[in-house]
Amino acid sequence: MGKYRDALLKPRHSYLVEFVNAEKQFVADVKLGNLDYISENGKTNSQASIKVVKGDENKKEEKGKSVILVDFQFNITG
């Protein structure tokens, strides 16, 4: 994750979080339960550059799912 040529997850992007099997077939959604978010290193939602949040209920593909949000680390812009 980060602003690197070989990064798998790029800053300013969001990705659905799902469990898949060895054949990369969907098995189950990841649910946050009563939590609003899970963040790196116990940071608050606004401080964390990487966090998992509940999907946007207004977006069909995110409704009822969890989404990982990736932003720049170390206040890098660009």
mmCIF file of C-alpha atoms in Angstrom:
data_model
loop_
_atom_site.group_PDB
_atom_site.id
_atom_site.type_symbol
_atom_site.label_atom_id
_atom_site.label_comp_id
_atom_site.label_asym_id
_atom_site.label_seq_id
_atom_site.Cartn_x
_atom_site.Cartn_y
_atom_site.Cartn_z
ATOM 1 C CA MET A 1 0.000 0.000 0.000
ATOM 2 C CA GLY A 2 1.363 3.345 -0.866
ATOM 3 C CA LYS A 3 2.731 5.551 -3.583
ATOM 4 C CA TYR A 4 5.121 3.006 -5.097
ATOM 5 C CA ARG A 5 5.390 1.549 -8.585
ATOM 6 C CA ASP A 6 4.608 -1.998 -7.379
ATOM 7 C CA ALA A 7 1.912 -1.084 -4.825
ATOM 8 C CA LEU A 8 -1.126 -3.373 -4.731
ATOM 9 C CA LEU A 9 -3.402 -0.764 -3.142
ATOM 10 C CA LYS A 10 -2.977 2.830 -4.268
ATOM 11 C CA PRO A 11 -3.608 6.068 -2.331
ATOM 12 C CA ARG A 12 -6.897 7.913 -2.854
ATOM 13 C CA HIS A 13 -8.623 4.654 -3.840
ATOM 14 C CA SER A 14 -11.101 2.391 -2.059
ATOM 15 C CA TYR A 15 -11.510 -1.374 -2.314
ATOM 16 C CA LEU A 16 -14.218 -3.832 -1.230
ATOM 17 C CA VAL A 17 -13.109 -6.241 1.503
ATOM 18 C CA GLU A 18 -14.237 -9.836 0.906
ATOM 19 C CA PHE A 19 -13.161 -13.350 1.837
ATOM 20 C CA VAL A 20 -12.313 -15.543 -1.176
ATOM 21 C CA ASN A 21 -11.214 -19.159 -1.577
ATOM 22 C CA ALA A 22 -8.057 -20.554 -3.241
ATOM 23 C CA GLU A 23 -9.721 -20.134 -6.656
ATOM 24 C CA LYS A 24 -10.408 -16.452 -5.851
ATOM 25 C CA GLN A 25 -14.158 -17.092 -5.737
ATOM 26 C CA PHE A 26 -16.249 -15.002 -3.319
ATOM 27 C CA VAL A 27 -16.969 -16.761 -0.010
ATOM 28 C CA ALA A 28 -18.250 -14.059 2.376
ATOM 29 C CA ASP A 29 -18.329 -10.334 3.066
ATOM 30 C CA VAL A 30 -16.263 -8.842 5.876
ATOM 31 C CA LYS A 31 -18.586 -7.247 8.445
ATOM 32 C CA LEU A 32 -17.613 -4.611 11.014
ATOM 33 C CA GLY A 33 -20.537 -5.400 13.312
ATOM 34 C CA ASN A 34 -21.118 -2.540 15.769
ATOM 35 C CA LEU A 35 -17.877 -0.770 14.817
ATOM 36 C CA ASP A 36 -17.896 2.249 12.521
ATOM 37 C CA TYR A 37 -14.317 1.654 11.372
ATOM 38 C CA ILE A 38 -11.051 -0.202 12.019
ATOM 39 C CA SER A 39 -7.881 1.834 11.608
ATOM 40 C CA GLU A 40 -4.143 1.236 11.573
ATOM 41 C CA ASN A 41 -2.285 1.427 14.885
ATOM 42 C CA GLY A 42 -5.356 2.532 16.848
ATOM 43 C CA LYS A 43 -5.543 5.923 15.134
ATOM 44 C CA THR A 44 -8.788 7.860 14.933
ATOM 45 C CA ASN A 45 -10.828 7.746 11.745
ATOM 46 C CA SER A 46 -9.532 11.156 10.655
ATOM 47 C CA GLN A 47 -5.874 10.379 11.502
ATOM 48 C CA ALA A 48 -5.567 6.987 9.819
ATOM 49 C CA SER A 49 -4.291 6.804 6.260
ATOM 50 C CA ILE A 50 -5.468 3.176 6.027
ATOM 51 C CA LYS A 51 -8.828 2.149 7.463
ATOM 52 C CA VAL A 52 -11.747 -0.203 6.917
ATOM 53 C CA VAL A 53 -15.175 1.439 7.024
ATOM 54 C CA LYS A 54 -18.760 0.451 6.343
ATOM 55 C CA GLY A 55 -19.640 0.848 2.670
ATOM 56 C CA ASP A 56 -21.691 3.746 1.359
ATOM 57 C CA GLU A 57 -25.351 2.698 1.527
ATOM 58 C CA ASN A 58 -26.076 4.925 -1.496
ATOM 59 C CA LYS A 59 -23.674 2.965 -3.721
ATOM 60 C CA LYS A 60 -25.107 -0.353 -4.899
ATOM 61 C CA GLU A 61 -21.720 -2.134 -4.993
ATOM 62 C CA GLU A 62 -20.821 -1.007 -1.433
ATOM 63 C CA LYS A 63 -24.182 -1.432 0.326
ATOM 64 C CA GLY A 64 -23.834 -3.808 3.292
ATOM 65 C CA LYS A 65 -20.123 -4.353 2.667
ATOM 66 C CA SER A 66 -16.844 -3.177 4.173
ATOM 67 C CA VAL A 67 -14.447 -0.959 2.247
ATOM 68 C CA ILE A 68 -10.740 -0.327 2.799
ATOM 69 C CA LEU A 69 -9.758 3.291 2.214
ATOM 70 C CA VAL A 70 -6.130 4.061 1.380
ATOM 71 C CA ASP A 71 -4.709 7.577 1.528
ATOM 72 C CA PHE A 72 -1.203 9.026 1.424
ATOM 73 C CA GLN A 73 0.981 8.471 4.489
ATOM 74 C CA PHE A 74 3.306 11.039 6.051
ATOM 75 C CA ASN A 75 1.312 14.005 4.643
ATOM 76 C CA ILE A 76 2.602 13.404 1.116
ATOM 77 C CA THR A 77 0.627 15.191 -1.586
ATOM 78 C CA GLY A 78 0.392 14.472 -5.219
#
